[in-house]
Structure formats: structure tokens, C-alpha cells
Amino acid sequence: MESINPPESIIEALSIDCVIFGFKDGRLDILLVKHAEGISAGKWALPGGWITYGESVDEAAKRLLKSLTGISDIYLEQLKAFGEPNRFPTKRVVTLAFYALVNEESYSLIPGFTASDAQWFNVHDVPQLIYDHNQILDFGYKHLKHKVRHEPIGFNLLPAKFTLLQLQELYEAILETKLDKSNFRRKLAKMKLLINCKEKQKDVSHRAAALYKFDKRIYVTLRKSGMVFEL
Amino acid sequence: MESINPPESIIEALSIDCVIFGFKDGRLDILLVKHAEGISAGKWALPGGWITYGESVDEAAKRLLKSLTGISDIYLEQLKAFGEPNRFPTKRVVTLAFYALVNEESYSLIPGFTASDAQWFNVHDVPQLIYDHNQILDFGYKHLKHKVRHEPIGFNLLPAKFTLLQLQELYEAILETKLDKSNFRRKLAKMKLLINCKEKQKDVSHRAAALYKFDKRIYVTLRKSGMVFEL
DNA sequence: TTTACTTATAGTCAAAATGACCATATATTA
DNA sequence: TAATATATGGTCATTTTGACTATAAGTAAA
């Protein structure tokens, strides 16, 4: 979120905006905040803010995310800079877009002090946002769709322990497609990326599925020996 | 290249640096410029400069590339922002790294007025660069290695018409690996991405190979019908 | 003018991976 | 006990891959 009068200590004209994806009940969501002040008060926007003088770009993104939504310690990556001359109304502002993947259920949203609200929206049902934020969001979603097929980042959207069906539904939601259950399992099994937790799902009204976890260290090891993640 | 005293009209503290890859004689190269003025005079750097107030980030990258090296109309894409607080000596500067792919033989390098020299270097034999430019270069090379396998961008490094062996050597240079000639051809043939120009290579001291060209429109069409580039 | 050398291009074949299925198991709820 | 929902495992024809082999078409050297 970009307030109108940035404090003294920041690099003017350079902001950060975060496209934060969450996943719940088979739906891919996006986190938005409602501005509490300034000319865009009352409008929805991507969470964001200004980079201060003494912090790195990535540190700034982490700090802003934490202060605006209460979310910390998540998968966060730079997306790209958006810098059309007139994208911001009162002056020239270039924004660095980040994108983040979080397990929606692990966090209760805490709107920061310049935001009156923070809320998850279905990625296919997003309101009009301020400035070029809809464009940034679209770019982020396209990026996710592509990247999720070539790198094992999807796991960041799930709880630490998940079932194979949850994983499949995640991919189906992101890629907007249907996958064959049996073939999906076979492929994942062959990759040897998942650890069987030797635990069963609980409180479900059907046969309980085995829980798996993704260990990044395994992936790093497999990568070094030539493994390529493709789905 | 970042001169020390930026002109009035720019967004201070936001620069652009370009990682420009070229390909020639089976070698992957990188374009560097030698600074002519300022405290980094005489040192090699990535071509770059300042974003001015009225232009978009991508326009700025194009303009800088043209003015520093004479290169225009090429594959150019944003890489990421580098923004460690102390990466630049005299003040806080965040730089937007771009990366570009050009056919080395199509351009004669024209050093811009703040550069005393512009020169191609083998990507594995790069001198020490100013600031964090070596780090930016490494990031760019890793990015290229990954992206070239999942999107047909490699063609930008070749002339418009090329042989299958040239294409294979390009991939071998980027990925630092050997590929089986026959299997490589079979794979490319199956993708239907290449148009046979019905022409033969000239001035070679062996059997001349057929020339092919890559037509981006074909790729766009195939993509829409579900084709995925994987190599 | 024959032979060596270089690269082009085509083909073989077993192994592995894929896509479209089918079958059975294990749990809950009516 | 039956209906149901999901889990899990398996079949099989087809496609793709990886590792090779074979032949063709040129140039250059003997």
C-alpha cells in the first residue's frame, strides 16, 4: 500500500507491492488490503509500502508484509518492477512487485495501521484495485502458473503435512485444469520429493489419506544429481 | 553504467543495468563496458544508467542499451531489482537488472559517450566488475540456464537463419553439457517450431546443412493449443 | 582420382514415461 | 447393511527417451 506522504527516511519514488497467494478449500486466493487514508482510502490494493533508506529491497518486502498483514516467514520472491511514468497519480513512482505463497490457514490476518481491512479474495473474483495493481496481479498469476510447473514452490501454499489429493487440487486450481488422480500420484511418487509422515488424516467422513510432507533439503539434493521438477 | 552525477531529470537512486548475452563460434558471451569517467573510470561494468522521469522502466533499458552499445530491437526482459543498502558507494541506489539476448554478429559495438570501450567477454572469463555487477551477472546466467529450457528464447542468440547444429551448440554452451545430435534433432522436429528455409548453408568445408528459422507466431499459436516448450 | 575427414541426416531398439482406464480397499453416514 | 466418498494400486497400449548405428554428401589432402 502506498500512502501519499512517505516519511523522511525513504527512497522516494520506489515502492513495493506484494501479490500474496493463498490456498484454501480448493480455491486459489489473493490477499488484498483496504486503504485507510490518503486519496485511495476505501479502495482495495495489493499490500505494499515504501522502501526505507537502510534496508535492502527484500528486507523491505518482508517488513511491509509483516506490518500490514501479520504474515511472516513465508515464500517471498521478486516478480518485476512496474514503472510506467503515469502509473501513480501525484508523482513518478516505480514499484517493485513481489509475490508470496502462504498457507492461508496458518495466519490470522491483522490489518496494519494504515489499512482498515485485509482480506482474502478468490483469484477469479477480484475487485477493481488502485493504480495498476490489477495489472500487477495478472502478471503475478501468470508467473505462478508457469513457475509452479517447473519448480516445487506449490508446497508453500499447503500446510506442512498434506494429502496427495490436496496437492492435486492445488495444482488443479492454479493451472485451471483437471488431472488424473492415479497418474498424478504415480508422477509424484517417482520424483521421490515427498516424505510419508506415517500419519493419517483426521476428522474426515471417508477413508483417511496418508499425510506427506515436502522437505526442501531433499529437493536441493536431488537437483544436484540432475533431477528436474516438471509437472 | 552508473555515472556519479546523474542529470537533473532522473529519478535518483534508481538505475538500470543490463546483462547482455551474445553467442558466437559456440561460445556464450557477455557484453561489458569500460567506464570513461567518475570514480570507477577504467573499470569494467554491465552497461547501464539512470532512468529519466518521463520514460517507463522498459523504455529506459532500451534507450540505455542503444546509447551505450548501438544495439537496438532485441530480446530484453526484466531480471530483478538489486537493492542492498550499501551496494553503491556514495548513496543508496537500487538498480533494476535486465537481461538481453542478441545475435552477436548482427551488431558492431559502438561505445557510448560515457564509455571508453565496449567488448564481448566469454561468460566463463569475466573480469572483476564494479559494485555488485558480478553478482548480477551470475544471477542472470543462472536465470538464462533455467529459462532457456522452458521457453524458446535461445533463438534470439542466433542469426535469423541457422542450422540445427548451431542451435544444438547454443544449448550445449548455455547448459554446459553435451547433447546427442540425433535425439536433439528428433525433439526439435517433433515440436514443429522450426521452418525449413529450403536453403543450404554456404562457405563450409563439408556437406552443407539445411537452414531453419524460428517464427514466434508459430510458437504463440502452438502455445494456445496446449504445446509446452521443454528441452 | 582416390581417400580421408567432416558434418548432415535417417533409422533402430530396448527402456522409461504417459494417458486413459479399471479394481479393490477403507472409511463414514443413511 | 447399503450407499457413498475417497484412497490406493494396477493394467495396457501408445509415446517418448537415450544410446547407438548407418549412410549420404560435401571438402581437402594424398
mmCIF file of N, CA, C and O in Angstrom, chain B residues 77-151:
data_model
loop_
_atom_site.group_PDB
_atom_site.id
_atom_site.type_symbol
_atom_site.label_atom_id
_atom_site.label_comp_id
_atom_site.label_asym_id
_atom_site.label_seq_id
_atom_site.Cartn_x
_atom_site.Cartn_y
_atom_site.Cartn_z
ATOM 1 N N GLU B 77 14.450 -8.284 -21.254
ATOM 2 C CA GLU B 77 13.472 -8.617 -20.225
ATOM 3 C C GLU B 77 14.010 -8.248 -18.855
ATOM 4 O O GLU B 77 15.204 -8.310 -18.601
ATOM 5 N N GLN B 78 13.080 -7.883 -17.984
ATOM 6 C CA GLN B 78 13.493 -7.570 -16.620
ATOM 7 C C GLN B 78 13.951 -8.819 -15.900
ATOM 8 O O GLN B 78 13.367 -9.886 -16.050
ATOM 9 N N LEU B 79 14.959 -8.645 -15.082
ATOM 10 C CA LEU B 79 15.518 -9.763 -14.338
ATOM 11 C C LEU B 79 15.101 -9.651 -12.883
ATOM 12 O O LEU B 79 14.311 -10.425 -12.384
ATOM 13 N N LYS B 80 15.624 -8.636 -12.224
ATOM 14 C CA LYS B 80 15.226 -8.379 -10.835
ATOM 15 C C LYS B 80 15.904 -7.129 -10.336
ATOM 16 O O LYS B 80 16.855 -6.651 -10.936
ATOM 17 N N ALA B 81 15.393 -6.612 -9.229
ATOM 18 C CA ALA B 81 15.991 -5.426 -8.624
ATOM 19 C C ALA B 81 17.059 -5.850 -7.636
ATOM 20 O O ALA B 81 16.864 -6.795 -6.876
ATOM 21 N N PHE B 82 18.192 -5.172 -7.663
ATOM 22 C CA PHE B 82 19.234 -5.403 -6.671
ATOM 23 C C PHE B 82 19.281 -4.177 -5.773
ATOM 24 O O PHE B 82 19.548 -3.074 -6.253
ATOM 25 N N GLY B 83 19.063 -4.382 -4.494
ATOM 26 C CA GLY B 83 18.892 -3.220 -3.633
ATOM 27 C C GLY B 83 19.492 -3.349 -2.254
ATOM 28 O O GLY B 83 18.911 -2.881 -1.284
ATOM 29 N N GLU B 84 20.664 -3.966 -2.137
ATOM 30 C CA GLU B 84 21.336 -3.949 -0.840
ATOM 31 C C GLU B 84 21.690 -2.502 -0.514
ATOM 32 O O GLU B 84 22.113 -1.747 -1.405
ATOM 33 N N PRO B 85 21.545 -2.107 0.751
ATOM 34 C CA PRO B 85 21.733 -0.697 1.112
ATOM 35 C C PRO B 85 23.102 -0.141 0.726
ATOM 36 O O PRO B 85 23.227 1.016 0.360
ATOM 37 N N ASN B 86 24.128 -0.970 0.791
ATOM 38 C CA ASN B 86 25.483 -0.454 0.561
ATOM 39 C C ASN B 86 26.078 -0.903 -0.767
ATOM 40 O O ASN B 86 27.286 -0.911 -0.934
ATOM 41 N N ARG B 87 25.256 -1.286 -1.708
ATOM 42 C CA ARG B 87 25.797 -1.809 -2.963
ATOM 43 C C ARG B 87 26.472 -0.738 -3.799
ATOM 44 O O ARG B 87 27.335 -1.032 -4.628
ATOM 45 N N PHE B 88 26.077 0.511 -3.592
ATOM 46 C CA PHE B 88 26.612 1.632 -4.347
ATOM 47 C C PHE B 88 27.383 2.502 -3.354
ATOM 48 O O PHE B 88 26.907 2.727 -2.248
ATOM 49 N N PRO B 89 28.557 3.020 -3.752
ATOM 50 C CA PRO B 89 29.419 3.628 -2.725
ATOM 51 C C PRO B 89 28.907 4.946 -2.122
ATOM 52 O O PRO B 89 28.947 5.116 -0.916
ATOM 53 N N THR B 90 28.416 5.859 -2.951
ATOM 54 C CA THR B 90 28.183 7.212 -2.427
ATOM 55 C C THR B 90 26.781 7.457 -1.901
ATOM 56 O O THR B 90 26.559 8.393 -1.144
ATOM 57 N N LYS B 91 25.845 6.674 -2.330
ATOM 58 C CA LYS B 91 24.497 6.858 -1.803
ATOM 59 C C LYS B 91 23.682 5.596 -2.030
ATOM 60 O O LYS B 91 24.178 4.618 -2.591
ATOM 61 N N ARG B 92 22.443 5.635 -1.603
ATOM 62 C CA ARG B 92 21.585 4.483 -1.758
ATOM 63 C C ARG B 92 21.043 4.408 -3.181
ATOM 64 O O ARG B 92 20.291 5.280 -3.604
ATOM 65 N N VAL B 93 21.445 3.374 -3.898
ATOM 66 C CA VAL B 93 20.955 3.190 -5.263
ATOM 67 C C VAL B 93 20.422 1.774 -5.429
ATOM 68 O O VAL B 93 21.114 0.803 -5.152
ATOM 69 N N VAL B 94 19.198 1.694 -5.853
ATOM 70 C CA VAL B 94 18.623 0.405 -6.238
ATOM 71 C C VAL B 94 18.744 0.301 -7.756
ATOM 72 O O VAL B 94 18.480 1.267 -8.465
ATOM 73 N N THR B 95 19.164 -0.839 -8.236
ATOM 74 C CA THR B 95 19.267 -0.986 -9.690
ATOM 75 C C THR B 95 18.331 -2.081 -10.181
ATOM 76 O O THR B 95 18.126 -3.092 -9.514
ATOM 77 N N LEU B 96 17.747 -1.826 -11.334
ATOM 78 C CA LEU B 96 16.909 -2.831 -11.970
ATOM 79 C C LEU B 96 17.761 -3.550 -13.004
ATOM 80 O O LEU B 96 18.226 -2.942 -13.971
ATOM 81 N N ALA B 97 17.971 -4.830 -12.803
ATOM 82 C CA ALA B 97 18.764 -5.609 -13.754
ATOM 83 C C ALA B 97 17.847 -6.122 -14.866
ATOM 84 O O ALA B 97 16.765 -6.632 -14.601
ATOM 85 N N PHE B 98 18.295 -5.949 -16.086
ATOM 86 C CA PHE B 98 17.611 -6.507 -17.250
ATOM 87 C C PHE B 98 18.512 -7.563 -17.838
ATOM 88 O O PHE B 98 19.716 -7.557 -17.612
ATOM 89 N N TYR B 99 17.907 -8.456 -18.602
ATOM 90 C CA TYR B 99 18.813 -9.276 -19.382
ATOM 91 C C TYR B 99 18.339 -9.326 -20.819
ATOM 92 O O TYR B 99 17.160 -9.210 -21.114
ATOM 93 N N ALA B 100 19.330 -9.425 -21.683
ATOM 94 C CA ALA B 100 19.065 -9.324 -23.107
ATOM 95 C C ALA B 100 19.795 -10.441 -23.831
ATOM 96 O O ALA B 100 20.839 -10.911 -23.392
ATOM 97 N N LEU B 101 19.216 -10.885 -24.938
ATOM 98 C CA LEU B 101 19.833 -11.902 -25.779
ATOM 99 C C LEU B 101 19.978 -11.328 -27.178
ATOM 100 O O LEU B 101 18.989 -10.890 -27.767
ATOM 101 N N VAL B 102 21.181 -11.320 -27.698
ATOM 102 C CA VAL B 102 21.383 -10.776 -29.035
ATOM 103 C C VAL B 102 22.235 -11.714 -29.880
ATOM 104 O O VAL B 102 22.999 -12.522 -29.364
ATOM 105 N N ASN B 103 22.067 -11.580 -31.150
ATOM 106 C CA ASN B 103 22.947 -12.277 -32.069
ATOM 107 C C ASN B 103 24.197 -11.424 -32.249
ATOM 108 O O ASN B 103 24.160 -10.358 -32.852
ATOM 109 N N GLU B 104 25.275 -11.912 -31.685
ATOM 110 C CA GLU B 104 26.499 -11.133 -31.588
ATOM 111 C C GLU B 104 26.980 -10.594 -32.934
ATOM 112 O O GLU B 104 27.508 -9.495 -33.026
ATOM 113 N N GLU B 105 26.777 -11.377 -33.979
ATOM 114 C CA GLU B 105 27.336 -10.996 -35.276
ATOM 115 C C GLU B 105 26.523 -9.894 -35.970
ATOM 116 O O GLU B 105 26.991 -9.307 -36.936
ATOM 117 N N SER B 106 25.331 -9.644 -35.489
ATOM 118 C CA SER B 106 24.482 -8.659 -36.157
ATOM 119 C C SER B 106 24.817 -7.227 -35.763
ATOM 120 O O SER B 106 24.311 -6.287 -36.336
ATOM 121 N N TYR B 107 25.657 -7.073 -34.758
ATOM 122 C CA TYR B 107 25.907 -5.727 -34.253
ATOM 123 C C TYR B 107 27.389 -5.442 -34.183
ATOM 124 O O TYR B 107 28.170 -6.289 -33.763
ATOM 125 N N SER B 108 27.750 -4.225 -34.589
ATOM 126 C CA SER B 108 29.100 -3.778 -34.292
ATOM 127 C C SER B 108 28.975 -2.827 -33.116
ATOM 128 O O SER B 108 28.137 -1.936 -33.109
ATOM 129 N N LEU B 109 29.768 -3.063 -32.127
ATOM 130 C CA LEU B 109 29.623 -2.314 -30.883
ATOM 131 C C LEU B 109 30.108 -0.891 -31.023
ATOM 132 O O LEU B 109 31.178 -0.629 -31.570
ATOM 133 N N ILE B 110 29.314 0.033 -30.533
ATOM 134 C CA ILE B 110 29.669 1.450 -30.554
ATOM 135 C C ILE B 110 29.650 1.941 -29.119
ATOM 136 O O ILE B 110 28.577 2.154 -28.561
ATOM 137 N N PRO B 111 30.818 2.096 -28.493
ATOM 138 C CA PRO B 111 30.804 2.552 -27.101
ATOM 139 C C PRO B 111 30.132 3.914 -27.008
ATOM 140 O O PRO B 111 30.410 4.805 -27.798
ATOM 141 N N GLY B 112 29.232 4.098 -26.047
ATOM 142 C CA GLY B 112 28.571 5.383 -25.845
ATOM 143 C C GLY B 112 29.535 6.412 -25.277
ATOM 144 O O GLY B 112 30.683 6.088 -24.958
ATOM 145 N N PHE B 113 29.058 7.637 -25.107
ATOM 146 C CA PHE B 113 29.980 8.726 -24.776
ATOM 147 C C PHE B 113 30.518 8.668 -23.348
ATOM 148 O O PHE B 113 31.497 9.307 -23.044
ATOM 149 N N THR B 114 29.876 7.927 -22.455
ATOM 150 C CA THR B 114 30.465 7.797 -21.118
ATOM 151 C C THR B 114 31.228 6.482 -20.959
ATOM 152 O O THR B 114 31.659 6.133 -19.880
ATOM 153 N N ALA B 115 31.353 5.764 -22.074
ATOM 154 C CA ALA B 115 32.090 4.503 -22.025
ATOM 155 C C ALA B 115 33.296 4.603 -22.942
ATOM 156 O O ALA B 115 33.205 5.090 -24.061
ATOM 157 N N SER B 116 34.441 4.157 -22.479
ATOM 158 C CA SER B 116 35.638 4.227 -23.310
ATOM 159 C C SER B 116 35.786 2.969 -24.153
ATOM 160 O O SER B 116 36.561 2.933 -25.088
ATOM 161 N N ASP B 117 35.040 1.960 -23.813
ATOM 162 C CA ASP B 117 35.177 0.716 -24.553
ATOM 163 C C ASP B 117 33.937 -0.155 -24.300
ATOM 164 O O ASP B 117 33.305 -0.058 -23.253
ATOM 165 N N ALA B 118 33.587 -0.972 -25.267
ATOM 166 C CA ALA B 118 32.531 -1.965 -25.087
ATOM 167 C C ALA B 118 33.025 -3.239 -25.740
ATOM 168 O O ALA B 118 33.515 -3.204 -26.866
ATOM 169 N N GLN B 119 32.881 -4.354 -25.050
ATOM 170 C CA GLN B 119 33.540 -5.555 -25.523
ATOM 171 C C GLN B 119 32.825 -6.811 -25.040
ATOM 172 O O GLN B 119 32.269 -6.846 -23.950
ATOM 173 N N TRP B 120 32.863 -7.850 -25.890
ATOM 174 C CA TRP B 120 32.296 -9.136 -25.504
ATOM 175 C C TRP B 120 33.319 -9.934 -24.713
ATOM 176 O O TRP B 120 34.491 -9.980 -25.089
ATOM 177 N N PHE B 121 32.865 -10.578 -23.644
ATOM 178 C CA PHE B 121 33.711 -11.461 -22.847
ATOM 179 C C PHE B 121 33.070 -12.835 -22.784
ATOM 180 O O PHE B 121 31.860 -12.934 -22.665
ATOM 181 N N ASN B 122 33.889 -13.852 -22.830
ATOM 182 C CA ASN B 122 33.363 -15.194 -22.587
ATOM 183 C C ASN B 122 32.743 -15.218 -21.188
ATOM 184 O O ASN B 122 33.303 -14.706 -20.233
ATOM 185 N N VAL B 123 31.581 -15.835 -21.107
ATOM 186 C CA VAL B 123 30.836 -15.793 -19.848
ATOM 187 C C VAL B 123 31.604 -16.488 -18.723
ATOM 188 O O VAL B 123 31.347 -16.245 -17.535
ATOM 189 N N HIS B 124 32.569 -17.329 -19.101
ATOM 190 C CA HIS B 124 33.367 -18.006 -18.077
ATOM 191 C C HIS B 124 34.701 -17.316 -17.821
ATOM 192 O O HIS B 124 35.558 -17.851 -17.128
ATOM 193 N N ASP B 125 34.860 -16.142 -18.384
ATOM 194 C CA ASP B 125 36.148 -15.460 -18.242
ATOM 195 C C ASP B 125 35.885 -13.965 -18.153
ATOM 196 O O ASP B 125 36.300 -13.191 -19.003
ATOM 197 N N VAL B 126 35.209 -13.589 -17.092
ATOM 198 C CA VAL B 126 34.767 -12.210 -16.909
ATOM 199 C C VAL B 126 35.653 -11.547 -15.856
ATOM 200 O O VAL B 126 35.951 -12.151 -14.820
ATOM 201 N N PRO B 127 36.091 -10.324 -16.107
ATOM 202 C CA PRO B 127 36.941 -9.652 -15.112
ATOM 203 C C PRO B 127 36.128 -9.225 -13.894
ATOM 204 O O PRO B 127 34.910 -9.365 -13.872
ATOM 205 N N GLN B 128 36.816 -8.701 -12.916
ATOM 206 C CA GLN B 128 36.117 -8.146 -11.759
ATOM 207 C C GLN B 128 35.374 -6.884 -12.197
ATOM 208 O O GLN B 128 35.926 -6.024 -12.872
ATOM 209 N N LEU B 129 34.128 -6.797 -11.800
ATOM 210 C CA LEU B 129 33.286 -5.668 -12.198
ATOM 211 C C LEU B 129 33.017 -4.748 -11.017
ATOM 212 O O LEU B 129 33.250 -5.106 -9.870
ATOM 213 N N ILE B 130 32.496 -3.554 -11.328
ATOM 214 C CA ILE B 130 32.207 -2.596 -10.255
ATOM 215 C C ILE B 130 30.997 -3.043 -9.430
ATOM 216 O O ILE B 130 30.200 -3.852 -9.867
ATOM 217 N N TYR B 131 30.918 -2.463 -8.217
ATOM 218 C CA TYR B 131 29.763 -2.696 -7.326
ATOM 219 C C TYR B 131 29.441 -4.192 -7.214
ATOM 220 O O TYR B 131 30.332 -5.005 -7.021
ATOM 221 N N ASP B 132 28.128 -4.497 -7.361
ATOM 222 C CA ASP B 132 27.702 -5.892 -7.265
ATOM 223 C C ASP B 132 27.450 -6.495 -8.641
ATOM 224 O O ASP B 132 26.673 -7.430 -8.787
ATOM 225 N N HIS B 133 28.110 -5.961 -9.663
ATOM 226 C CA HIS B 133 27.790 -6.396 -11.019
ATOM 227 C C HIS B 133 28.143 -7.851 -11.293
ATOM 228 O O HIS B 133 27.474 -8.505 -12.097
ATOM 229 N N ASN B 134 29.172 -8.366 -10.630
ATOM 230 C CA ASN B 134 29.458 -9.799 -10.823
ATOM 231 C C ASN B 134 28.302 -10.651 -10.295
ATOM 232 O O ASN B 134 27.940 -11.673 -10.892
ATOM 233 N N GLN B 135 27.755 -10.198 -9.199
ATOM 234 C CA GLN B 135 26.629 -10.916 -8.598
ATOM 235 C C GLN B 135 25.409 -10.864 -9.531
ATOM 236 O O GLN B 135 24.711 -11.866 -9.715
ATOM 237 N N ILE B 136 25.171 -9.703 -10.122
ATOM 238 C CA ILE B 136 24.053 -9.548 -11.056
ATOM 239 C C ILE B 136 24.258 -10.461 -12.261
ATOM 240 O O ILE B 136 23.338 -11.150 -12.715
ATOM 241 N N LEU B 137 25.488 -10.484 -12.747
ATOM 242 C CA LEU B 137 25.806 -11.338 -13.887
ATOM 243 C C LEU B 137 25.556 -12.811 -13.563
ATOM 244 O O LEU B 137 24.946 -13.536 -14.353
ATOM 245 N N ASP B 138 26.009 -13.249 -12.403
ATOM 246 C CA ASP B 138 25.785 -14.640 -12.007
ATOM 247 C C ASP B 138 24.299 -14.969 -11.956
ATOM 248 O O ASP B 138 23.865 -16.023 -12.427
ATOM 249 N N PHE B 139 23.556 -14.040 -11.392
ATOM 250 C CA PHE B 139 22.104 -14.258 -11.310
ATOM 251 C C PHE B 139 21.519 -14.378 -12.715
ATOM 252 O O PHE B 139 20.684 -15.245 -12.982
ATOM 253 N N GLY B 140 21.967 -13.504 -13.595
ATOM 254 C CA GLY B 140 21.463 -13.520 -14.962
ATOM 255 C C GLY B 140 21.789 -14.815 -15.681
ATOM 256 O O GLY B 140 20.955 -15.371 -16.408
ATOM 257 N N TYR B 141 22.983 -15.329 -15.459
ATOM 258 C CA TYR B 141 23.381 -16.570 -16.131
ATOM 259 C C TYR B 141 22.553 -17.736 -15.611
ATOM 260 O O TYR B 141 22.079 -18.572 -16.387
ATOM 261 N N LYS B 142 22.368 -17.791 -14.308
ATOM 262 C CA LYS B 142 21.517 -18.851 -13.737
ATOM 263 C C LYS B 142 20.106 -18.769 -14.310
ATOM 264 O O LYS B 142 19.491 -19.774 -14.651
ATOM 265 N N HIS B 143 19.618 -17.549 -14.403
ATOM 266 C CA HIS B 143 18.271 -17.344 -14.930
ATOM 267 C C HIS B 143 18.179 -17.842 -16.371
ATOM 268 O O HIS B 143 17.226 -18.523 -16.750
ATOM 269 N N LEU B 144 19.169 -17.497 -17.157
ATOM 270 C CA LEU B 144 19.183 -17.928 -18.554
ATOM 271 C C LEU B 144 19.187 -19.451 -18.659
ATOM 272 O O LEU B 144 18.428 -20.043 -19.431
ATOM 273 N N LYS B 145 20.043 -20.077 -17.853
ATOM 274 C CA LYS B 145 20.138 -21.540 -17.869
ATOM 275 C C LYS B 145 18.794 -22.182 -17.601
ATOM 276 O O LYS B 145 18.455 -23.206 -18.188
ATOM 277 N N HIS B 146 18.077 -21.625 -16.671
ATOM 278 C CA HIS B 146 16.788 -22.204 -16.334
ATOM 279 C C HIS B 146 15.756 -21.910 -17.413
ATOM 280 O O HIS B 146 15.064 -22.792 -17.912
ATOM 281 N N LYS B 147 15.699 -20.650 -17.814
ATOM 282 C CA LYS B 147 14.622 -20.221 -18.704
ATOM 283 C C LYS B 147 14.732 -20.817 -20.104
ATOM 284 O O LYS B 147 13.730 -21.103 -20.761
ATOM 285 N N VAL B 148 15.970 -21.000 -20.541
ATOM 286 C CA VAL B 148 16.184 -21.491 -21.897
ATOM 287 C C VAL B 148 15.607 -22.902 -22.078
ATOM 288 O O VAL B 148 15.316 -23.326 -23.195
ATOM 289 N N ARG B 149 15.431 -23.634 -20.994
ATOM 290 C CA ARG B 149 14.884 -24.983 -21.078
ATOM 291 C C ARG B 149 13.372 -24.992 -21.149
ATOM 292 O O ARG B 149 12.766 -25.995 -21.515
ATOM 293 N N HIS B 150 12.760 -23.904 -20.723
ATOM 294 C CA HIS B 150 11.299 -23.901 -20.631
ATOM 295 C C HIS B 150 10.625 -22.921 -21.582
ATOM 296 O O HIS B 150 9.418 -22.908 -21.700
ATOM 297 N N GLU B 151 11.414 -22.088 -22.232
ATOM 298 C CA GLU B 151 10.823 -21.175 -23.209
ATOM 299 C C GLU B 151 11.781 -21.006 -24.376
ATOM 300 O O GLU B 151 12.988 -20.995 -24.192
#
